[in-house]
Structures are given as structure tokens and as C-alpha cells.
Amino acid sequence: MAITALAFDFGTKSIGCAVGQSITGTAQALPAFKAKDGIPNWQQVEQCLMEWKPNIIIVGLPLNMDGSEQDLTLRAKKFANRLHGRFGIRVELQDERLTTVQARAEIFEYGGYRALDKSKVDSISACLILESWFEENNGLNKN
């Protein structure tokens, strides 16, 4: 059974967003959400969820390279819990080490320095988070 998933790359000023399908295992960047100290406009998030009707939400988990947690790790977990609490959709965390670096490299490759817009980087990071989740889960629905 095909599933639709939404992914978020949590940040305190911007939260990247992407949508994908388990059939293709690929993701497409959506506009990033502006955030104030990690808090998005929840109405905009709700509109996005209503539009895409995801079966699952994936939130990138920012860890240090050695796997230890950082300040942002706890905040991303809190964001994931709020998503689940508000909307009742299953939420999973996905290790996001290196996704921002990879996203910057991809954007730079296509458009040079001028293309390195912060919201684009965040949404491409969300794509990479989602695609790595699909890869690890073989695109299978684990309900």
C-alpha cells in the first residue's frame, strides 16, 4: 500500500518541508515555514497537512557527528511531539546528520552561490531526510 509522507527539517527560524510517496521513494521540496524561536504558524502547518493528507510525518533529528544530542535535538523532539499531539498523525524521527551539507552541495551544483537561499536549503534538507527514511524503510508501510 502506498503511503504519503511529509518531512520537516526543524530549525528555530525556518522549518523545511517536503512531501513524498513510498511508491517512488522520492521527495519534493515544499515552501519552508518561517518560525519564531522554533514555533511555526500552526495554521499554515495544518493547511499543509490538509492539502497532502500524509499517513506519516518524518522529523529530522539533529545530532552531533558522534551521535550525541545537541540543544536543537530536544527542540526537534518537542516539535515532533507537538505535531503528533495537535494532528494525531504518526510521527517518526530520522537522523539528519549531513543533510544540510548535502543540500547545500546540491543547490550550489545547480545554481552557484546565489542559489543558496536559506529556505531552499531547509526544504532540500527535508527532501533528503524523507528520502533517507524511505531508503531505510524500503518504502514499506510499517503500520
XYZ file of C-alpha atoms in Angstrom:
143
model
C 0.000 0.000 0.000
C 1.366 3.392 -0.965
C 1.900 5.927 1.770
C 2.267 9.677 1.598
C 4.793 11.171 3.995
C 5.634 14.738 4.965
C 9.078 15.567 6.304
C 10.233 18.546 8.330
C 13.751 19.875 8.792
C 13.346 21.658 12.127
C 15.076 24.977 12.743
C 14.492 27.897 15.085
C 13.947 30.428 12.246
C 12.885 28.210 9.354
C 11.375 24.730 9.115
C 11.961 22.986 5.810
C 9.185 20.829 4.403
C 8.942 18.092 1.786
C 6.365 15.569 0.622
C 6.939 12.134 -0.838
C 5.383 8.826 -1.826
C 6.547 5.376 -0.777
C 5.981 4.055 -4.333
C 8.743 6.226 -5.799
C 10.756 6.698 -2.603
C 11.423 10.272 -3.676
C 10.519 13.613 -2.161
C 9.637 17.037 -3.487
C 10.520 20.262 -1.676
C 7.654 22.415 -0.429
C 7.941 26.014 0.784
C 9.672 26.274 4.167
C 7.730 27.573 7.163
C 9.015 30.664 8.917
C 9.391 30.073 12.648
C 9.818 32.287 15.691
C 12.193 30.583 18.096
C 11.227 27.199 16.651
C 7.472 27.824 16.644
C 5.809 27.820 13.224
C 2.472 29.287 12.277
C 0.473 26.175 13.205
C -2.388 27.210 10.882
C -0.018 27.058 7.908
C 1.240 23.652 9.047
C -2.364 22.453 9.376
C -3.180 23.703 5.841
C -0.182 21.785 4.501
C -1.319 18.609 6.290
C -4.876 19.032 4.995
C -3.586 19.507 1.455
C -1.244 16.496 1.377
C -3.052 14.174 3.873
C 0.112 12.312 4.938
C -0.045 8.870 6.549
C 3.120 9.663 8.476
C 5.306 12.655 9.346
C 9.091 12.409 9.490
C 11.020 14.969 11.545
C 14.764 15.298 11.087
C 16.701 14.636 14.284
C 19.746 16.906 14.528
C 22.581 15.001 16.190
C 26.274 15.744 16.568
C 28.549 13.782 14.248
C 29.402 11.384 17.111
C 25.697 10.649 17.585
C 25.327 12.664 20.783
C 22.453 15.081 21.265
C 22.701 18.870 20.993
C 20.390 21.698 22.118
C 18.441 21.522 18.866
C 17.865 17.753 19.295
C 15.494 18.268 22.229
C 13.680 21.083 20.431
C 13.182 18.927 17.312
C 11.763 16.128 19.523
C 9.407 18.645 21.147
C 8.299 19.841 17.684
C 7.650 16.203 16.663
C 5.577 15.629 19.829
C 3.561 18.792 19.152
C 2.834 17.665 15.585
C 1.568 14.316 16.850
C -0.411 15.893 19.697
C -2.082 18.530 17.524
C -2.857 16.474 14.452
C -2.905 12.835 15.631
C -0.679 11.664 12.758
C 2.114 9.172 13.445
C 5.489 10.910 13.688
C 8.918 9.314 13.376
C 12.340 10.864 13.890
C 15.072 10.425 11.271
C 18.782 11.032 11.827
C 19.622 14.061 9.702
C 23.383 14.258 10.078
C 24.930 15.682 6.909
C 21.622 16.507 5.160
C 22.190 20.281 5.349
C 25.730 19.890 3.978
C 24.400 17.621 1.203
C 21.536 20.045 0.442
C 23.933 22.994 0.149
C 26.155 20.989 -2.191
C 23.194 20.020 -4.419
C 21.851 23.565 -4.624
C 25.314 25.017 -5.269
C 25.889 22.471 -8.030
C 22.776 23.700 -9.866
C 22.811 27.408 -9.142
C 26.043 28.614 -7.544
C 26.259 30.891 -4.503
C 23.160 32.928 -5.374
C 21.009 29.807 -5.164
C 21.981 29.118 -1.547
C 18.774 30.658 -0.192
C 18.205 29.508 3.432
C 14.600 28.359 2.920
C 15.626 26.346 -0.165
C 18.401 24.667 1.815
C 15.923 23.772 4.590
C 13.379 22.284 2.177
C 16.014 20.331 0.216
C 17.261 19.047 3.594
C 13.681 17.912 4.331
C 13.700 16.047 0.974
C 16.944 14.293 1.880
C 15.589 13.391 5.339
C 12.471 11.884 3.758
C 14.363 10.016 1.052
C 16.747 8.527 3.619
C 13.718 7.433 5.686
C 12.178 5.757 2.618
C 15.505 4.047 1.914
C 15.827 2.710 5.471
C 12.223 1.533 5.495
C 12.270 0.209 1.920
C 9.245 2.405 1.302
C 7.137 -0.082 3.204
C 4.188 0.934 5.326
C 5.004 -0.100 8.878
C 1.524 0.370 10.380
